[in-house]
CSV table of C-alpha atoms in Angstrom, one decimal:
chain,number,residue,atom,x,y,z
M,25,MET,CA,-36.6,-12.2,-15.8
M,26,GLY,CA,-35.0,-8.8,-15.5
M,27,GLU,CA,-35.7,-6.0,-18.1
M,28,SER,CA,-33.7,-5.9,-21.3
M,29,GLY,CA,-30.3,-4.3,-20.5
M,30,ASP,CA,-30.2,-5.4,-16.9
M,31,GLU,CA,-26.9,-7.0,-15.9
M,32,ALA,CA,-26.7,-9.9,-13.4
M,33,LEU,CA,-24.6,-9.5,-10.3
M,34,THR,CA,-21.5,-11.6,-9.9
M,35,PRO,CA,-21.6,-14.4,-7.3
M,36,ALA,CA,-19.4,-12.4,-4.9
M,37,GLY,CA,-21.7,-9.4,-5.4
M,38,ARG,CA,-24.7,-11.5,-4.5
M,39,LEU,CA,-22.9,-12.8,-1.4
M,40,PHE,CA,-22.4,-9.3,0.0
M,41,LEU,CA,-26.1,-8.6,-0.2
M,42,GLN,CA,-27.1,-11.5,2.1
M,43,GLU,CA,-28.2,-10.6,5.6
M,44,GLU,CA,-25.4,-12.5,7.3
M,45,THR,CA,-22.6,-11.0,5.1
M,46,LYS,CA,-23.9,-7.6,4.2
M,47,GLN,CA,-20.9,-5.3,3.9
M,48,VAL,CA,-20.3,-1.6,3.3
M,49,ILE,CA,-16.8,-0.2,2.8
M,50,HIS,CA,-15.8,3.1,4.3
M,51,CYS,CA,-13.1,5.1,2.5
M,52,VAL,CA,-11.9,7.9,4.8
M,53,ILE,CA,-10.1,10.9,3.2
M,54,GLY,CA,-8.5,13.6,5.3
M,55,LEU,CA,-8.2,17.0,3.6
M,56,LYS,CA,-5.8,19.9,4.3
M,57,ASN,CA,-8.2,22.7,3.5
M,58,PRO,CA,-11.8,23.4,4.3
M,59,ILE,CA,-14.3,21.5,2.1
M,60,ASP,CA,-16.2,23.3,-0.7
M,61,VAL,CA,-19.4,21.2,-1.0
M,62,GLU,CA,-20.3,22.4,-4.5
M,63,LEU,CA,-16.8,21.8,-5.8
M,64,VAL,CA,-16.9,18.2,-4.4
M,65,LYS,CA,-20.2,17.6,-6.1
M,66,SER,CA,-18.9,19.1,-9.4
M,67,GLU,CA,-15.8,16.8,-9.2
M,68,VAL,CA,-18.0,13.7,-8.6
M,69,ARG,CA,-20.3,14.7,-11.6
M,70,LYS,CA,-17.3,14.7,-14.0
M,71,SER,CA,-15.4,11.8,-12.3
M,72,THR,CA,-14.7,8.4,-13.9
M,73,MET,CA,-16.8,7.0,-11.1
M,74,LEU,CA,-20.1,8.0,-12.7
M,75,GLN,CA,-18.8,6.6,-16.0
M,76,HIS,CA,-18.8,3.1,-14.4
M,77,PRO,CA,-22.1,1.4,-14.7
M,78,ARG,CA,-22.0,0.0,-11.1
M,79,PHE,CA,-22.1,3.5,-9.7
M,80,SER,CA,-25.0,4.6,-11.9
M,81,SER,CA,-27.2,1.5,-11.5
M,82,LEU,CA,-29.9,0.4,-9.1
M,83,MET,CA,-29.8,-3.1,-7.5
M,84,VAL,CA,-33.1,-4.7,-8.4
M,85,ARG,CA,-34.5,-8.2,-7.9
M,86,ASP,CA,-36.6,-10.1,-10.5
M,87,GLU,CA,-39.6,-12.3,-9.7
M,88,ARG,CA,-37.3,-15.2,-8.8
M,89,GLY,CA,-35.4,-13.0,-6.3
M,90,VAL,CA,-32.3,-12.9,-8.5
M,91,GLU,CA,-30.4,-9.6,-8.3
M,92,HIS,CA,-29.6,-7.4,-11.3
M,93,TRP,CA,-28.0,-4.0,-12.0
M,94,ARG,CA,-30.3,-1.6,-13.8
M,95,ALA,CA,-29.1,1.7,-15.3
M,96,THR,CA,-30.6,4.8,-13.8
M,97,GLU,CA,-30.1,8.6,-13.6
M,98,VAL,CA,-27.9,9.6,-10.7
M,99,GLU,CA,-29.3,12.4,-8.5
M,100,ILE,CA,-26.1,13.7,-7.0
M,101,ASP,CA,-27.7,15.5,-4.1
M,102,ARG,CA,-29.3,12.3,-2.8
M,103,HIS,CA,-25.8,10.8,-2.4
M,104,PHE,CA,-24.4,13.5,-0.2
M,105,ARG,CA,-24.8,14.0,3.5
M,106,VAL,CA,-23.2,17.2,4.9
M,107,ILE,CA,-22.5,17.4,8.6
M,108,GLU,CA,-21.7,21.0,9.5
M,109,GLU,CA,-21.2,20.8,13.3
M,110,ALA,CA,-18.2,19.3,15.0
M,111,LEU,CA,-18.7,15.7,16.2
M,112,GLY,CA,-17.2,16.3,19.6
M,113,GLU,CA,-14.4,18.0,21.6
M,114,GLU,CA,-12.2,14.9,21.5
M,115,GLY,CA,-10.0,16.1,18.5
M,116,ASP,CA,-10.4,15.2,14.9
M,117,GLU,CA,-9.2,11.6,15.0
M,118,ARG,CA,-11.3,10.4,17.9
M,119,ALA,CA,-14.4,12.3,16.6
M,120,ILE,CA,-14.0,10.8,13.1
M,121,ASN,CA,-13.4,7.3,14.5
M,122,GLY,CA,-16.5,7.7,16.7
M,123,TYR,CA,-18.6,8.6,13.7
M,124,LEU,CA,-17.2,5.6,11.7
M,125,ALA,CA,-17.9,3.3,14.6
M,126,GLU,CA,-21.6,4.3,14.4
M,127,LEU,CA,-21.6,3.8,10.6
M,128,SER,CA,-20.1,0.3,11.0
M,129,ILE,CA,-23.3,-1.1,12.4
M,130,ASP,CA,-25.5,0.8,10.0
M,131,CYS,CA,-25.6,-1.5,6.9
M,132,ASP,CA,-29.1,-0.4,6.1
M,133,GLY,CA,-28.0,3.2,5.6
M,134,LEU,CA,-27.5,2.7,1.9
M,135,SER,CA,-31.0,2.9,0.4
M,136,MET,CA,-31.8,0.5,-2.4
M,137,ASP,CA,-33.8,3.1,-4.3
M,138,LYS,CA,-30.6,4.8,-5.5
M,139,PRO,CA,-27.1,3.5,-6.5
M,140,LEU,CA,-25.3,1.9,-3.6
M,141,TRP,CA,-22.9,4.6,-2.6
M,142,GLU,CA,-22.9,7.9,-0.7
M,143,ILE,CA,-20.5,10.6,0.5
M,144,HIS,CA,-20.5,12.1,4.0
M,145,LEU,CA,-18.8,15.4,4.4
M,146,LEU,CA,-17.6,16.2,8.0
M,147,MET,CA,-17.1,19.9,7.5
M,148,ALA,CA,-15.7,20.8,10.9
M,149,HIS,CA,-13.0,18.0,10.5
M,150,ASN,CA,-12.1,18.5,6.8
M,151,CYS,CA,-12.9,14.9,6.3
M,152,LEU,CA,-14.7,13.0,3.5
M,153,ILE,CA,-16.2,9.5,4.1
M,154,PHE,CA,-17.1,7.5,0.9
M,155,ARG,CA,-19.5,4.7,1.7
M,156,ILE,CA,-19.7,2.0,-1.0
M,157,HIS,CA,-21.6,-1.3,-0.8
M,158,HIS,CA,-19.1,-4.2,-1.1
M,159,ALA,CA,-21.2,-5.6,-4.0
M,160,LEU,CA,-19.8,-2.8,-6.1
M,161,GLY,CA,-16.2,-3.8,-5.8
M,162,ASP,CA,-13.3,-4.7,-3.5
M,163,GLY,CA,-10.5,-2.5,-2.1
M,164,ILE,CA,-8.2,-2.9,-5.1
M,165,SER,CA,-11.1,-1.8,-7.5
M,166,LEU,CA,-12.1,1.1,-5.4
M,167,MET,CA,-8.6,2.4,-4.7
M,168,SER,CA,-7.8,2.2,-8.4
M,169,MET,CA,-10.9,4.2,-9.2
M,170,PHE,CA,-10.3,6.8,-6.5
M,171,LEU,CA,-6.7,7.4,-7.8
M,172,ALA,CA,-8.1,8.1,-11.3
M,173,SER,CA,-9.9,11.1,-9.8
M,174,CYS,CA,-6.8,12.4,-8.0
M,175,ARG,CA,-3.6,14.3,-9.1
M,176,LYS,CA,-0.1,14.5,-7.9
M,177,LEU,CA,0.5,17.3,-5.4
M,178,ASN,CA,3.8,18.3,-7.1
M,179,ASP,CA,2.4,17.9,-10.6
M,180,PRO,CA,-1.3,18.9,-10.8
M,181,GLN,CA,-1.7,17.6,-14.3
M,182,ALA,CA,-0.3,14.1,-13.6
M,183,LEU,CA,-2.2,11.0,-12.3
M,184,PRO,CA,-0.8,9.3,-9.2
M,185,ALA,CA,1.6,6.5,-10.0
M,186,ILE,CA,0.1,3.0,-9.6
M,187,ALA,CA,2.1,1.3,-6.8
M,188,SER,CA,3.2,-2.3,-6.8
M,189,SER,CA,1.8,-4.8,-4.4
M,190,PRO,CA,3.4,-5.0,-0.9
M,191,SER,CA,3.2,-8.7,-1.0
M,192,THR,CA,5.4,-9.3,-4.1
M,193,ARG,CA,7.1,-12.6,-3.5
M,194,SER,CA,10.7,-12.8,-2.6
M,195,ASN,CA,13.0,-15.3,-4.2
M,196,THR,CA,12.8,-17.5,-1.2
M,197,SER,CA,9.0,-17.7,-1.3
M,198,ASN,CA,8.8,-18.1,-5.1
M,199,PRO,CA,11.1,-21.0,-5.8
M,200,PRO,CA,11.9,-22.3,-9.3
M,201,PHE,CA,9.5,-24.8,-10.9
M,202,ASN,CA,10.6,-28.4,-10.5
M,203,PHE,CA,9.0,-31.7,-9.5
M,204,TYR,CA,10.0,-31.3,-5.8
M,205,ASN,CA,8.6,-27.8,-5.5
M,206,LEU,CA,5.4,-29.0,-7.3
M,207,LEU,CA,5.0,-31.7,-4.7
M,208,VAL,CA,5.6,-29.2,-1.9
M,209,SER,CA,3.0,-26.8,-3.3
M,210,LEU,CA,0.5,-29.7,-3.6
M,211,TRP,CA,1.1,-30.8,-0.1
M,212,PHE,CA,0.7,-27.3,1.4
M,213,SER,CA,-2.4,-26.8,-0.7
M,214,PHE,CA,-3.9,-30.1,0.6
M,215,LEU,CA,-3.2,-29.2,4.2
M,216,PHE,CA,-4.5,-25.6,4.0
M,217,VAL,CA,-7.6,-26.5,1.9
M,218,LEU,CA,-8.4,-29.3,4.4
M,219,ASP,CA,-8.0,-26.8,7.3
M,220,PHE,CA,-10.2,-24.3,5.5
M,221,ILE,CA,-13.0,-26.9,4.9
M,222,LEU,CA,-12.8,-28.0,8.6
M,223,ARG,CA,-13.1,-24.4,9.7
M,224,CYS,CA,-16.2,-24.0,7.7
M,225,PHE,CA,-18.0,-26.8,9.5
M,226,TRP,CA,-16.4,-27.9,12.8
M,227,VAL,CA,-13.1,-26.5,13.9
M,228,ARG,CA,-13.1,-23.2,15.8
M,229,ASP,CA,-10.6,-21.1,17.8
M,230,PRO,CA,-10.5,-21.4,21.6
M,231,LYS,CA,-12.4,-18.7,23.4
M,232,SER,CA,-10.2,-15.8,24.5
M,233,SER,CA,-10.5,-12.1,25.6
M,234,ILE,CA,-10.9,-11.0,22.0
M,235,THR,CA,-13.3,-13.7,20.7
M,236,GLY,CA,-16.5,-12.7,18.9
M,237,GLY,CA,-19.2,-14.9,17.6
M,238,ALA,CA,-22.7,-15.1,16.1
M,239,GLY,CA,-24.5,-11.8,16.6
M,240,VAL,CA,-21.5,-9.8,17.5
M,241,GLU,CA,-21.7,-7.8,14.2
M,242,LEU,CA,-24.7,-6.0,15.8
M,243,TRP,CA,-22.8,-5.0,19.0
M,244,PRO,CA,-21.7,-1.4,19.5
M,245,ARG,CA,-18.3,-0.6,18.1
M,246,LYS,CA,-15.2,1.5,18.8
M,247,ILE,CA,-12.4,2.4,16.4
M,248,ALA,CA,-8.8,3.5,17.0
M,249,THR,CA,-6.0,4.2,14.5
M,250,ALA,CA,-2.6,2.6,14.6
M,251,THR,CA,0.0,4.6,12.6
M,252,PHE,CA,3.2,3.1,11.3
M,253,SER,CA,6.2,4.5,9.4
M,254,LEU,CA,6.6,2.7,6.1
M,255,GLN,CA,10.3,3.3,6.3
M,256,ASP,CA,10.4,1.5,9.7
M,257,MET,CA,8.5,-1.4,8.1
M,258,LYS,CA,11.0,-1.5,5.2
M,259,THR,CA,14.0,-1.4,7.5
M,260,VAL,CA,12.6,-4.4,9.4
M,261,LYS,CA,11.6,-6.4,6.3
M,262,THR,CA,15.0,-5.9,4.6
M,263,ALA,CA,16.8,-7.4,7.6
M,264,VAL,CA,15.2,-10.8,7.1
M,265,ASN,CA,14.3,-10.7,3.3
M,266,ALA,CA,10.6,-10.4,4.2
M,267,THR,CA,7.7,-8.3,2.8
M,268,ILE,CA,5.6,-5.5,4.2
M,269,ASN,CA,2.8,-8.0,4.8
M,270,ASP,CA,5.2,-10.3,6.7
M,271,VAL,CA,6.1,-7.3,9.0
M,272,LEU,CA,2.4,-6.3,9.4
M,273,PHE,CA,1.4,-9.9,10.4
M,274,ALA,CA,4.3,-10.1,12.9
M,275,VAL,CA,3.3,-6.7,14.4
M,276,ILE,CA,-0.3,-8.0,14.8
M,277,SER,CA,0.8,-11.3,16.2
M,278,CYS,CA,3.1,-9.6,18.8
M,279,GLY,CA,0.5,-6.9,19.6
M,280,ILE,CA,-2.3,-9.4,20.2
M,281,SER,CA,-0.1,-11.6,22.4
M,282,ARG,CA,0.9,-8.7,24.5
M,283,TYR,CA,-2.7,-7.4,24.8
M,284,LEU,CA,-4.0,-10.8,25.8
M,285,ASP,CA,-1.1,-11.0,28.4
M,286,SER,CA,-2.3,-7.8,29.8
M,287,ARG,CA,-5.9,-9.0,30.3
M,288,ALA,CA,-6.0,-10.7,33.7
M,289,HIS,CA,-7.0,-14.4,33.8
M,290,ASN,CA,-7.2,-14.7,30.0
M,291,GLY,CA,-7.2,-18.5,30.5
M,292,LEU,CA,-4.9,-19.2,27.5
M,293,ARG,CA,-2.0,-21.6,27.6
M,294,ASP,CA,1.3,-20.5,26.1
M,295,GLY,CA,1.5,-21.3,22.4
M,296,VAL,CA,-2.3,-21.6,21.8
M,297,GLN,CA,-3.4,-20.8,18.2
M,298,LEU,CA,-5.8,-18.0,17.3
M,299,THR,CA,-6.7,-17.5,13.6
M,300,GLY,CA,-7.0,-14.5,11.4
M,301,LEU,CA,-8.9,-14.3,8.1
M,302,ALA,CA,-6.9,-12.4,5.4
M,303,MET,CA,-8.1,-11.2,2.0
M,304,VAL,CA,-5.8,-11.9,-1.0
M,305,ASN,CA,-6.0,-10.2,-4.4
M,306,LEU,CA,-6.3,-12.8,-7.1
M,307,ARG,CA,-5.9,-10.6,-10.2
M,308,LYS,CA,-3.0,-11.6,-12.5
M,309,GLN,CA,-1.4,-8.2,-12.0
M,310,PRO,CA,-0.7,-7.7,-8.3
M,311,GLY,CA,-1.4,-4.4,-6.5
M,312,LEU,CA,-3.4,-1.5,-7.8
M,313,GLN,CA,-4.8,-1.6,-11.3
M,314,GLU,CA,-5.0,0.9,-14.1
M,315,LEU,CA,-8.7,1.8,-14.2
M,316,SER,CA,-8.9,1.3,-17.9
M,317,ASN,CA,-7.8,-2.3,-17.5
M,318,LEU,CA,-10.4,-2.9,-14.7
M,319,MET,CA,-13.2,-1.8,-17.0
M,320,LYS,CA,-12.2,-4.2,-19.8
M,321,SER,CA,-13.9,-7.6,-19.4
M,322,ASN,CA,-11.0,-9.4,-21.1
M,323,SER,CA,-8.1,-7.7,-19.4
M,324,GLY,CA,-7.5,-10.3,-16.7
M,325,ALA,CA,-7.7,-7.5,-14.1
M,326,ARG,CA,-11.5,-7.3,-13.8
M,327,TRP,CA,-13.6,-4.9,-11.9
M,328,GLY,CA,-15.5,-6.1,-8.9
M,329,ASN,CA,-14.6,-8.5,-6.1
M,330,LYS,CA,-11.7,-10.7,-7.1
M,331,PHE,CA,-10.1,-11.9,-3.9
M,332,GLY,CA,-9.7,-15.1,-2.0
M,333,MET,CA,-9.4,-15.8,1.8
M,334,ILE,CA,-6.6,-17.5,3.7
M,335,LEU,CA,-6.3,-18.5,7.3
M,336,LEU,CA,-3.4,-17.0,9.1
M,337,PRO,CA,-2.6,-18.6,12.5
M,338,ILE,CA,-1.0,-16.6,15.3
M,339,TYR,CA,0.2,-18.0,18.5
M,340,TYR,CA,-0.2,-16.5,22.0
M,341,HIS,CA,3.1,-16.3,23.9
M,342,LYS,CA,3.8,-14.6,27.2
M,343,SER,CA,5.3,-11.2,26.7
M,344,ASN,CA,8.3,-11.7,29.0
M,345,SER,CA,9.6,-14.7,27.2
M,346,THR,CA,9.4,-13.8,23.5
M,347,ASP,CA,11.8,-11.7,21.3
M,348,PRO,CA,9.7,-9.5,18.9
M,349,LEU,CA,11.8,-10.7,15.9
M,350,GLU,CA,10.7,-14.3,16.6
M,351,TYR,CA,7.2,-13.2,15.6
M,352,LEU,CA,8.6,-11.9,12.4
M,353,LYS,CA,10.4,-15.1,11.6
M,354,ARG,CA,7.2,-17.1,12.3
M,355,ALA,CA,5.1,-14.7,10.3
M,356,LYS,CA,7.4,-14.9,7.3
M,357,ALA,CA,7.5,-18.7,7.4
M,358,THR,CA,3.7,-18.9,7.6
M,359,ILE,CA,3.1,-16.5,4.8
M,360,ASP,CA,5.8,-18.1,2.6
M,361,ARG,CA,4.0,-21.5,3.0
M,362,LYS,CA,0.6,-19.9,2.2
M,363,LYS,CA,2.1,-18.3,-1.0
M,364,ARG,CA,3.1,-21.8,-2.2
M,365,SER,CA,-0.4,-23.2,-1.8
M,366,LEU,CA,-3.7,-22.7,-3.7
M,367,GLU,CA,-5.7,-21.8,-0.6
M,368,ALA,CA,-6.7,-18.4,-1.7
M,369,SER,CA,-7.7,-19.5,-5.2
M,370,PHE,CA,-9.6,-22.5,-3.7
M,371,SER,CA,-11.6,-20.3,-1.3
M,372,TYR,CA,-12.7,-18.1,-4.3
M,373,LYS,CA,-13.5,-21.1,-6.5
M,374,ILE,CA,-15.4,-23.0,-3.8
M,375,GLY,CA,-17.4,-19.8,-3.0
M,376,ASP,CA,-18.3,-19.4,-6.6
M,377,PHE,CA,-19.3,-23.1,-6.9
M,378,VAL,CA,-21.5,-23.0,-3.8
M,379,MET,CA,-23.2,-19.8,-5.0
M,380,SER,CA,-23.9,-21.3,-8.4
M,381,THR,CA,-25.2,-24.7,-7.1
M,382,LEU,CA,-26.7,-24.1,-3.6
M,383,GLY,CA,-27.5,-20.4,-3.9
M,384,PRO,CA,-26.6,-17.2,-2.1
M,385,LYS,CA,-28.4,-18.1,1.2
M,386,PHE,CA,-26.3,-21.2,1.8
M,387,ALA,CA,-23.1,-19.5,0.6
M,388,GLY,CA,-23.8,-16.6,3.0
M,389,LEU,CA,-24.3,-19.0,6.0
M,390,LEU,CA,-21.1,-20.8,5.1
M,391,ASN,CA,-19.1,-17.6,5.0
M,392,TYR,CA,-20.7,-16.4,8.2
M,393,ARG,CA,-19.7,-19.7,9.9
M,394,ILE,CA,-16.1,-19.4,9.0
M,395,LEU,CA,-16.1,-15.9,10.4
M,396,CYS,CA,-17.6,-17.2,13.7
M,397,HIS,CA,-14.9,-19.9,13.9
M,398,THR,CA,-12.0,-17.5,13.6
M,399,THR,CA,-10.8,-14.6,15.7
M,400,PHE,CA,-10.1,-11.5,13.6
M,401,THR,CA,-10.1,-10.1,10.0
M,402,ILE,CA,-7.1,-8.4,8.4
M,403,SER,CA,-6.8,-6.6,5.1
M,404,ASN,CA,-4.1,-4.4,3.6
M,405,VAL,CA,-4.5,-2.1,0.5
M,406,VAL,CA,-1.4,-0.2,-0.7
M,407,GLY,CA,-2.1,3.4,-1.6
M,408,PRO,CA,0.0,6.0,-3.5
M,409,GLN,CA,3.5,6.5,-2.3
M,410,GLU,CA,3.5,10.2,-3.0
M,411,GLU,CA,1.2,13.0,-1.8
M,412,ILE,CA,-1.8,13.6,-3.9
M,413,MET,CA,-4.8,16.0,-4.0
M,414,ILE,CA,-8.4,15.8,-5.1
M,415,GLY,CA,-10.2,18.8,-6.6
M,416,GLY,CA,-7.1,20.9,-5.8
M,417,ASN,CA,-7.3,20.0,-2.0
M,418,PRO,CA,-4.3,18.1,-0.7
M,419,ILE,CA,-5.0,14.8,1.0
M,420,THR,CA,-3.5,14.4,4.5
M,421,PHE,CA,-4.5,10.7,5.1
M,422,LEU,CA,-6.2,7.7,3.6
M,423,ARG,CA,-7.9,5.1,5.8
M,424,ALA,CA,-10.5,2.4,5.3
M,425,ASN,CA,-12.8,0.2,7.4
M,426,SER,CA,-16.0,-1.7,6.8
M,427,SER,CA,-19.2,-2.8,8.4
M,428,ALA,CA,-19.0,-4.9,11.5
M,429,LEU,CA,-18.5,-8.7,11.2
M,430,PRO,CA,-19.0,-11.4,13.8
M,431,HIS,CA,-15.4,-10.8,14.7
M,432,ALA,CA,-14.7,-8.6,17.8
M,433,LEU,CA,-11.5,-7.4,16.1
M,434,ILE,CA,-11.2,-6.1,12.5
M,435,LEU,CA,-8.0,-4.7,11.1
M,436,ASN,CA,-7.8,-2.7,7.9
M,437,MET,CA,-4.6,-1.0,6.8
M,438,VAL,CA,-4.0,1.5,4.0
M,439,SER,CA,-0.6,3.1,3.2
M,440,TYR,CA,-0.1,6.6,1.8
M,441,ALA,CA,2.9,8.9,1.3
M,442,GLY,CA,5.3,7.1,3.7
M,443,ARG,CA,3.0,6.0,6.4
M,444,ALA,CA,0.4,3.3,7.0
M,445,ASP,CA,-2.8,3.8,9.0
M,446,MET,CA,-4.5,0.7,10.4
M,447,GLN,CA,-8.1,1.1,11.6
M,448,VAL,CA,-8.6,-1.1,14.6
M,449,GLN,CA,-12.3,-1.8,14.9
M,450,VAL,CA,-13.6,-3.7,17.9
M,451,ALA,CA,-16.8,-4.8,19.6
M,452,LYS,CA,-16.4,-2.5,22.6
M,453,ASP,CA,-18.2,-4.8,25.1
M,454,ILE,CA,-15.5,-7.4,24.3
M,455,ILE,CA,-12.4,-5.1,23.7
M,456,PRO,CA,-13.2,-1.9,25.6
M,457,ASP,CA,-9.8,-0.3,25.1
M,458,PRO,CA,-8.7,-0.4,21.4
M,459,GLU,CA,-6.3,2.5,22.1
M,460,PHE,CA,-4.4,0.2,24.5
M,461,LEU,CA,-4.3,-2.5,21.7
M,462,VAL,CA,-3.1,0.1,19.2
M,463,LYS,CA,-0.2,1.0,21.5
M,464,PHE,CA,0.9,-2.6,21.6
M,465,PHE,CA,0.9,-2.7,17.7
M,466,GLU,CA,2.9,0.5,17.4
M,467,ASP,CA,5.4,-0.6,20.1
M,468,ALA,CA,5.9,-3.9,18.5
M,469,LEU,CA,7.2,-2.3,15.3
M,470,HIS,CA,9.4,0.1,17.2
M,471,GLU,CA,11.0,-2.7,19.1
M,472,MET,CA,11.6,-4.7,15.9
M,473,LYS,CA,13.2,-1.7,14.2
M,474,GLU,CA,15.5,-1.1,17.3
M,475,GLN,CA,16.6,-4.7,17.3
M,476,VAL,CA,17.3,-4.7,13.6
M,477,THR,CA,19.2,-1.4,13.6
M,478,ALA,CA,21.2,-2.5,16.7
M,479,LYS,CA,22.5,-5.5,14.7
M,480,ILE,CA,23.6,-3.4,11.7
């Protein structure tokens, strides 16, 4: 048994410590002014982060191998890595992305003899990279905590406003409760849950030019950044009563189809399905959370990892025969059906059940298997809608990515102050030209906006 005062990890936390599913989140923060190292350390010392027990505890295992959190003294200097020299002559964005690509296959970089987080300061690039083990929390928890340490740029005494979720349901996707709609929800739940179970064991995507597989998480990586205007996304979504997530999924569907079309002899027939794995926040309150609520055990918000997974199918179509807005209509229809099902909740509950009954090793293998049977991962975390600063230094961009997965394509989007940056992480031996793929994503949104505005 653990020592008195030790706290057991949640099932999701234990999952992210397994060899097959080990994950580290990278929060990337661009700063306007040069970094003052001592000021950053001072801000961390007095931040709400160190008041949270997850960030001031060691992960230890008892004699049965069960993981626990054990409180410890935080030695701030051990959590900082200062890189003074420039990372290359390619410009800030490429240099930072190159550094992140190396970190993405370095899960062992977080030593277990200290709390599972560290901060890298890229001095020549005015950039801060916060590495946090996924066992500590998910994107919603970490973004909420980060914003508690920031202030509004135009009001230095005020905390950033907590934004609402980009996936808030429209009236069409959240129909009134009646017997018919109950039957529809049960039917969709049955179909999607059955598909999820089959994916865990037998069904897999056809092989394509972007397919990963077992062991690909260890392959060298490249990262490129797709940048979107949130106003453009809102213009497009309003035209069809959609959501930002609908538009994002349509952009990804269109961009991947066009990229595959550009790869000679991709061997795919028109209309073939490729499947994405998306993360869905399951907290009662959607979107970012007040940090005080997250730290209350009875709030319903709950700190940690509180998300489910859903399967999002996309369909390859030849570029010269498909209207970009058709991708949006299909994306909206798909996501509306998913919202009416219990797929995300089921995936979370079944993972919890497997962890409790069969143990973390089996749960890790099951999770790894569904990753190997799908084609890409996608996540979207909404950030502050206004400009903010940390320690008096204005923030120029917010981005996020994570450790490599068996997928050859991982997409992580974060929005901030009118724009959204999507980190496109690839296994470079499978997708050698992520900048080319990024261009297809950005062009897809531009074309959708042009078609929508032309009809107004």
